[in-house]
Amino acid sequence: MTEKTEEKSLLREVWDALSFSEIRTAMRVALKHMFVKPVTFQYPREKRTIPDAHRGALGLLRYDDGTERCVGCDLCEVACPSRCIKVVSAENPERPLSRYATEFYIDITKCVFCGYCVEACPVNALAMTKMYEYSTADKRQLIFDKERLYEIGEKHIEDAKRYLYAHNQEKNDTESLQYRYKFPHQVEGLTPPQDS
């Protein structure tokens, strides 16, 4: 390098340091992107509705007559990849050979919102809702028990039904509304087989 170019580069470095050229360059890039119109996709007018594929907090559902749908089969617990569901079931003393969930817990901090538990449920007792805001300072409040899950299910029943319809878990017709997972005959009078 010649002495003249060396002197120019030294002066350039001093000028760049005094004039904060790196900061000016960074601000130029930031300002260039700040005033760009955002690009958003809009559905055509006739297709404005977004499918109900939401995956918020889980809720337990009841039948229209108020009876619990959950039969305590534990299939949701088995299907859960993160092992955040715990179901304790027992036999119903009023109806022999019929089970129900005595306790039901979901640890929302572990839930990955995959929907496998909803798909595994044979009676559509579980459904995803649009409840996304359940933050708290106490982590123990994010373990939802049976009462809280039913409360969420009742509060967001329309979202839960839309989720089940969208995922073909439940049909919105009279035949499906009458269909229940119950024994076809009364089993109270039956006696268990005796060992001979």
PDB file of C-alpha atoms in Angstrom:
ATOM      1  CA  MET A   1       0.000   0.000   0.000  1.00  0.00           C
ATOM      2  CA  THR A   2       1.133   3.433  -0.686  1.00  0.00           C
ATOM      3  CA  GLU A   3       1.508   6.074   1.904  1.00  0.00           C
ATOM      4  CA  LYS A   4      -1.400   8.078   0.494  1.00  0.00           C
ATOM      5  CA  THR A   5      -3.923   5.176   0.593  1.00  0.00           C
ATOM      6  CA  GLU A   6      -2.729   4.223   4.061  1.00  0.00           C
ATOM      7  CA  GLU A   7      -3.368   7.794   5.191  1.00  0.00           C
ATOM      8  CA  LYS A   8      -6.853   7.754   3.544  1.00  0.00           C
ATOM      9  CA  SER A   9      -7.802   4.474   5.227  1.00  0.00           C
ATOM     10  CA  LEU A  10      -6.647   5.794   8.618  1.00  0.00           C
ATOM     11  CA  LEU A  11      -8.685   8.968   8.141  1.00  0.00           C
ATOM     12  CA  ARG A  12     -11.660   6.875   7.017  1.00  0.00           C
ATOM     13  CA  GLU A  13     -11.451   4.699  10.155  1.00  0.00           C
ATOM     14  CA  VAL A  14     -11.284   7.782  12.374  1.00  0.00           C
ATOM     15  CA  TRP A  15     -14.234   9.392  10.581  1.00  0.00           C
ATOM     16  CA  ASP A  16     -16.276   6.140  10.815  1.00  0.00           C
ATOM     17  CA  ALA A  17     -15.530   5.892  14.527  1.00  0.00           C
ATOM     18  CA  LEU A  18     -16.469   9.516  15.211  1.00  0.00           C
ATOM     19  CA  SER A  19     -19.611   9.487  13.087  1.00  0.00           C
ATOM     20  CA  PHE A  20     -20.902   6.113  14.363  1.00  0.00           C
ATOM     21  CA  SER A  21     -21.208   4.677  10.866  1.00  0.00           C
ATOM     22  CA  GLU A  22     -22.109   1.167  12.091  1.00  0.00           C
ATOM     23  CA  ILE A  23     -25.020   2.553  14.070  1.00  0.00           C
ATOM     24  CA  ARG A  24     -26.179   4.628  11.099  1.00  0.00           C
ATOM     25  CA  THR A  25     -26.067   1.561   8.858  1.00  0.00           C
ATOM     26  CA  ALA A  26     -28.026  -0.516  11.366  1.00  0.00           C
ATOM     27  CA  MET A  27     -30.621   2.226  11.837  1.00  0.00           C
ATOM     28  CA  ARG A  28     -30.996   2.574   8.064  1.00  0.00           C
ATOM     29  CA  VAL A  29     -31.799  -1.133   7.785  1.00  0.00           C
ATOM     30  CA  ALA A  30     -34.237  -1.005  10.713  1.00  0.00           C
ATOM     31  CA  LEU A  31     -36.042   2.059   9.366  1.00  0.00           C
ATOM     32  CA  LYS A  32     -36.242   0.550   5.891  1.00  0.00           C
ATOM     33  CA  HIS A  33     -38.124  -2.470   7.309  1.00  0.00           C
ATOM     34  CA  MET A  34     -40.196  -0.462   9.761  1.00  0.00           C
ATOM     35  CA  PHE A  35     -42.357   1.254   7.153  1.00  0.00           C
ATOM     36  CA  VAL A  36     -43.087  -1.748   4.937  1.00  0.00           C
ATOM     37  CA  LYS A  37     -46.755  -2.636   4.549  1.00  0.00           C
ATOM     38  CA  PRO A  38     -47.412  -6.008   6.257  1.00  0.00           C
ATOM     39  CA  VAL A  39     -48.418  -8.862   4.004  1.00  0.00           C
ATOM     40  CA  THR A  40     -51.469 -10.771   5.215  1.00  0.00           C
ATOM     41  CA  PHE A  41     -53.584 -13.400   3.562  1.00  0.00           C
ATOM     42  CA  GLN A  42     -57.285 -12.769   3.379  1.00  0.00           C
ATOM     43  CA  TYR A  43     -59.794 -15.438   2.584  1.00  0.00           C
ATOM     44  CA  PRO A  44     -62.204 -14.647  -0.225  1.00  0.00           C
ATOM     45  CA  ARG A  45     -65.493 -13.130   0.943  1.00  0.00           C
ATOM     46  CA  GLU A  46     -67.407 -16.407   0.722  1.00  0.00           C
ATOM     47  CA  LYS A  47     -64.765 -18.372   2.650  1.00  0.00           C
ATOM     48  CA  ARG A  48     -64.068 -16.062   5.583  1.00  0.00           C
ATOM     49  CA  THR A  49     -64.632 -18.725   8.222  1.00  0.00           C
ATOM     50  CA  ILE A  50     -61.492 -20.432   9.434  1.00  0.00           C
ATOM     51  CA  PRO A  51     -62.002 -24.127  10.277  1.00  0.00           C
ATOM     52  CA  ASP A  52     -62.346 -24.897  13.963  1.00  0.00           C
ATOM     53  CA  ALA A  53     -59.031 -26.661  14.381  1.00  0.00           C
ATOM     54  CA  HIS A  54     -58.122 -24.728  17.507  1.00  0.00           C
ATOM     55  CA  ARG A  55     -56.156 -26.458  20.236  1.00  0.00           C
ATOM     56  CA  GLY A  56     -56.602 -24.658  23.506  1.00  0.00           C
ATOM     57  CA  ALA A  57     -57.231 -26.046  26.971  1.00  0.00           C
ATOM     58  CA  LEU A  58     -59.019 -29.372  27.284  1.00  0.00           C
ATOM     59  CA  GLY A  59     -62.485 -29.591  28.756  1.00  0.00           C
ATOM     60  CA  LEU A  60     -64.696 -32.470  29.873  1.00  0.00           C
ATOM     61  CA  LEU A  61     -68.177 -32.636  28.389  1.00  0.00           C
ATOM     62  CA  ARG A  62     -71.539 -33.894  29.616  1.00  0.00           C
ATOM     63  CA  TYR A  63     -74.518 -35.270  27.718  1.00  0.00           C
ATOM     64  CA  ASP A  64     -77.467 -32.960  27.120  1.00  0.00           C
ATOM     65  CA  ASP A  65     -79.303 -34.477  30.097  1.00  0.00           C
ATOM     66  CA  GLY A  66     -76.376 -33.581  32.414  1.00  0.00           C
ATOM     67  CA  THR A  67     -74.865 -37.042  32.882  1.00  0.00           C
ATOM     68  CA  GLU A  68     -71.124 -37.407  32.587  1.00  0.00           C
ATOM     69  CA  ARG A  69     -69.819 -38.689  29.297  1.00  0.00           C
ATOM     70  CA  CYS A  70     -66.537 -39.993  30.690  1.00  0.00           C
ATOM     71  CA  VAL A  71     -66.726 -43.755  31.274  1.00  0.00           C
ATOM     72  CA  GLY A  72     -63.307 -44.044  32.936  1.00  0.00           C
ATOM     73  CA  CYS A  73     -61.783 -46.199  30.192  1.00  0.00           C
ATOM     74  CA  ASP A  74     -58.318 -44.574  30.583  1.00  0.00           C
ATOM     75  CA  LEU A  75     -57.756 -44.507  26.797  1.00  0.00           C
ATOM     76  CA  CYS A  76     -56.918 -40.788  26.915  1.00  0.00           C
ATOM     77  CA  GLU A  77     -54.245 -41.493  29.522  1.00  0.00           C
ATOM     78  CA  VAL A  78     -52.746 -44.239  27.354  1.00  0.00           C
ATOM     79  CA  ALA A  79     -52.823 -42.123  24.168  1.00  0.00           C
ATOM     80  CA  CYS A  80     -51.130 -39.097  25.748  1.00  0.00           C
ATOM     81  CA  PRO A  81     -47.508 -38.843  24.525  1.00  0.00           C
ATOM     82  CA  SER A  82     -46.456 -36.500  27.339  1.00  0.00           C
ATOM     83  CA  ARG A  83     -48.146 -38.498  30.120  1.00  0.00           C
ATOM     84  CA  CYS A  84     -49.953 -35.473  31.518  1.00  0.00           C
ATOM     85  CA  ILE A  85     -53.344 -37.167  32.046  1.00  0.00           C
ATOM     86  CA  LYS A  86     -54.231 -39.233  35.101  1.00  0.00           C
ATOM     87  CA  VAL A  87     -57.588 -41.010  35.322  1.00  0.00           C
ATOM     88  CA  VAL A  88     -58.767 -42.964  38.358  1.00  0.00           C
ATOM     89  CA  SER A  89     -61.853 -45.011  37.571  1.00  0.00           C
ATOM     90  CA  ALA A  90     -64.191 -47.188  39.591  1.00  0.00           C
ATOM     91  CA  GLU A  91     -67.264 -49.300  39.047  1.00  0.00           C
ATOM     92  CA  ASN A  92     -70.552 -47.490  39.296  1.00  0.00           C
ATOM     93  CA  PRO A  93     -72.411 -48.888  42.356  1.00  0.00           C
ATOM     94  CA  GLU A  94     -75.807 -47.976  40.862  1.00  0.00           C
ATOM     95  CA  ARG A  95     -75.179 -49.730  37.535  1.00  0.00           C
ATOM     96  CA  PRO A  96     -73.078 -52.922  37.633  1.00  0.00           C
ATOM     97  CA  LEU A  97     -70.471 -53.428  34.906  1.00  0.00           C
ATOM     98  CA  SER A  98     -70.507 -49.688  34.285  1.00  0.00           C
ATOM     99  CA  ARG A  99     -67.482 -47.566  35.130  1.00  0.00           C
ATOM    100  CA  TYR A 100     -66.950 -43.884  35.673  1.00  0.00           C
ATOM    101  CA  ALA A 101     -64.001 -41.608  36.407  1.00  0.00           C
ATOM    102  CA  THR A 102     -63.768 -40.825  40.098  1.00  0.00           C
ATOM    103  CA  GLU A 103     -60.764 -38.550  39.537  1.00  0.00           C
ATOM    104  CA  PHE A 104     -59.452 -36.908  36.377  1.00  0.00           C
ATOM    105  CA  TYR A 105     -56.330 -34.716  36.234  1.00  0.00           C
ATOM    106  CA  ILE A 106     -54.544 -32.966  33.382  1.00  0.00           C
ATOM    107  CA  ASP A 107     -51.227 -31.200  33.967  1.00  0.00           C
ATOM    108  CA  ILE A 108     -51.445 -28.364  31.439  1.00  0.00           C
ATOM    109  CA  THR A 109     -47.757 -27.509  31.909  1.00  0.00           C
ATOM    110  CA  LYS A 110     -46.853 -30.863  30.318  1.00  0.00           C
ATOM    111  CA  CYS A 111     -49.602 -30.934  27.675  1.00  0.00           C
ATOM    112  CA  VAL A 112     -48.411 -30.595  24.072  1.00  0.00           C
ATOM    113  CA  PHE A 113     -51.969 -29.987  22.743  1.00  0.00           C
ATOM    114  CA  CYS A 114     -51.684 -32.773  20.177  1.00  0.00           C
ATOM    115  CA  GLY A 115     -55.327 -33.855  20.440  1.00  0.00           C
ATOM    116  CA  TYR A 116     -54.560 -37.584  20.711  1.00  0.00           C
ATOM    117  CA  CYS A 117     -56.621 -37.855  23.893  1.00  0.00           C
ATOM    118  CA  VAL A 118     -59.635 -36.375  22.103  1.00  0.00           C
ATOM    119  CA  GLU A 119     -59.271 -38.832  19.234  1.00  0.00           C
ATOM    120  CA  ALA A 120     -58.852 -41.784  21.609  1.00  0.00           C
ATOM    121  CA  CYS A 121     -61.984 -41.050  23.646  1.00  0.00           C
ATOM    122  CA  PRO A 122     -64.775 -43.421  22.536  1.00  0.00           C
ATOM    123  CA  VAL A 123     -67.564 -41.267  23.996  1.00  0.00           C
ATOM    124  CA  ASN A 124     -66.245 -37.805  23.055  1.00  0.00           C
ATOM    125  CA  ALA A 125     -65.949 -36.788  26.681  1.00  0.00           C
ATOM    126  CA  LEU A 126     -62.851 -34.642  25.984  1.00  0.00           C
ATOM    127  CA  ALA A 127     -62.625 -31.725  23.582  1.00  0.00           C
ATOM    128  CA  MET A 128     -60.276 -28.853  22.873  1.00  0.00           C
ATOM    129  CA  THR A 129     -61.569 -25.349  23.561  1.00  0.00           C
ATOM    130  CA  LYS A 130     -60.449 -21.875  22.550  1.00  0.00           C
ATOM    131  CA  MET A 131     -59.319 -21.085  26.101  1.00  0.00           C
ATOM    132  CA  TYR A 132     -55.722 -19.917  25.781  1.00  0.00           C
ATOM    133  CA  GLU A 133     -55.365 -17.562  28.714  1.00  0.00           C
ATOM    134  CA  TYR A 134     -54.868 -19.479  31.922  1.00  0.00           C
ATOM    135  CA  SER A 135     -51.571 -18.077  33.121  1.00  0.00           C
ATOM    136  CA  THR A 136     -50.892 -17.927  36.830  1.00  0.00           C
ATOM    137  CA  ALA A 137     -48.022 -17.303  39.208  1.00  0.00           C
ATOM    138  CA  ASP A 138     -48.669 -20.611  40.962  1.00  0.00           C
ATOM    139  CA  LYS A 139     -47.788 -23.644  38.840  1.00  0.00           C
ATOM    140  CA  ARG A 140     -49.975 -25.913  40.984  1.00  0.00           C
ATOM    141  CA  GLN A 141     -53.082 -24.180  39.641  1.00  0.00           C
ATOM    142  CA  LEU A 142     -52.241 -25.518  36.176  1.00  0.00           C
ATOM    143  CA  ILE A 143     -53.079 -29.067  37.213  1.00  0.00           C
ATOM    144  CA  PHE A 144     -56.730 -29.173  36.192  1.00  0.00           C
ATOM    145  CA  ASP A 145     -58.922 -31.534  38.202  1.00  0.00           C
ATOM    146  CA  LYS A 146     -62.262 -33.042  37.190  1.00  0.00           C
ATOM    147  CA  GLU A 147     -64.351 -30.139  38.493  1.00  0.00           C
ATOM    148  CA  ARG A 148     -62.257 -27.527  36.707  1.00  0.00           C
ATOM    149  CA  LEU A 149     -62.287 -29.549  33.469  1.00  0.00           C
ATOM    150  CA  TYR A 150     -66.096 -29.759  33.594  1.00  0.00           C
ATOM    151  CA  GLU A 151     -66.228 -26.033  34.328  1.00  0.00           C
ATOM    152  CA  ILE A 152     -64.090 -25.325  31.248  1.00  0.00           C
ATOM    153  CA  GLY A 153     -66.200 -27.715  29.159  1.00  0.00           C
ATOM    154  CA  GLU A 154     -69.456 -26.047  30.202  1.00  0.00           C
ATOM    155  CA  LYS A 155     -68.106 -22.532  29.702  1.00  0.00           C
ATOM    156  CA  HIS A 156     -66.717 -23.300  26.220  1.00  0.00           C
ATOM    157  CA  ILE A 157     -69.270 -25.916  25.104  1.00  0.00           C
ATOM    158  CA  GLU A 158     -69.826 -24.384  21.667  1.00  0.00           C
ATOM    159  CA  ASP A 159     -66.083 -24.304  20.893  1.00  0.00           C
ATOM    160  CA  ALA A 160     -65.720 -27.879  22.090  1.00  0.00           C
ATOM    161  CA  LYS A 161     -68.600 -29.090  19.914  1.00  0.00           C
ATOM    162  CA  ARG A 162     -67.203 -27.246  16.896  1.00  0.00           C
ATOM    163  CA  TYR A 163     -63.840 -28.931  17.480  1.00  0.00           C
ATOM    164  CA  LEU A 164     -65.461 -32.375  17.615  1.00  0.00           C
ATOM    165  CA  TYR A 165     -67.505 -31.706  14.462  1.00  0.00           C
ATOM    166  CA  ALA A 166     -64.489 -30.341  12.587  1.00  0.00           C
ATOM    167  CA  HIS A 167     -62.453 -33.452  13.401  1.00  0.00           C
ATOM    168  CA  ASN A 168     -65.293 -35.876  12.561  1.00  0.00           C
ATOM    169  CA  GLN A 169     -65.444 -37.078  16.139  1.00  0.00           C
ATOM    170  CA  GLU A 170     -69.138 -36.328  16.449  1.00  0.00           C
ATOM    171  CA  LYS A 171     -71.812 -35.735  13.858  1.00  0.00           C
ATOM    172  CA  ASN A 172     -74.422 -33.030  14.115  1.00  0.00           C
ATOM    173  CA  ASP A 173     -77.499 -35.124  13.308  1.00  0.00           C
ATOM    174  CA  THR A 174     -80.319 -36.724  15.281  1.00  0.00           C
ATOM    175  CA  GLU A 175     -78.927 -40.254  14.987  1.00  0.00           C
ATOM    176  CA  SER A 176     -75.624 -39.210  16.550  1.00  0.00           C
ATOM    177  CA  LEU A 177     -77.342 -37.201  19.264  1.00  0.00           C
ATOM    178  CA  GLN A 178     -79.357 -40.259  20.323  1.00  0.00           C
ATOM    179  CA  TYR A 179     -76.335 -42.555  20.247  1.00  0.00           C
ATOM    180  CA  ARG A 180     -74.897 -43.256  23.684  1.00  0.00           C
ATOM    181  CA  TYR A 181     -72.309 -45.710  24.905  1.00  0.00           C
ATOM    182  CA  LYS A 182     -74.600 -47.621  27.246  1.00  0.00           C
ATOM    183  CA  PHE A 183     -75.435 -51.280  27.587  1.00  0.00           C
ATOM    184  CA  PRO A 184     -78.283 -52.345  25.303  1.00  0.00           C
ATOM    185  CA  HIS A 185     -80.058 -54.148  28.165  1.00  0.00           C
ATOM    186  CA  GLN A 186     -80.300 -53.774  31.894  1.00  0.00           C
ATOM    187  CA  VAL A 187     -77.579 -55.758  33.690  1.00  0.00           C
ATOM    188  CA  GLU A 188     -78.671 -55.246  37.287  1.00  0.00           C
ATOM    189  CA  GLY A 189     -80.463 -58.603  37.526  1.00  0.00           C
ATOM    190  CA  LEU A 190     -77.594 -60.609  36.045  1.00  0.00           C
ATOM    191  CA  THR A 191     -75.411 -62.645  38.371  1.00  0.00           C
ATOM    192  CA  PRO A 192     -71.717 -63.192  37.689  1.00  0.00           C
ATOM    193  CA  PRO A 193     -70.742 -66.723  36.552  1.00  0.00           C
ATOM    194  CA  GLN A 194     -69.944 -69.078  39.418  1.00  0.00           C
ATOM    195  CA  ASP A 195     -66.790 -71.195  39.533  1.00  0.00           C
ATOM    196  CA  SER A 196     -67.657 -74.917  39.495  1.00  0.00           C
TER     197      SER A 196
END
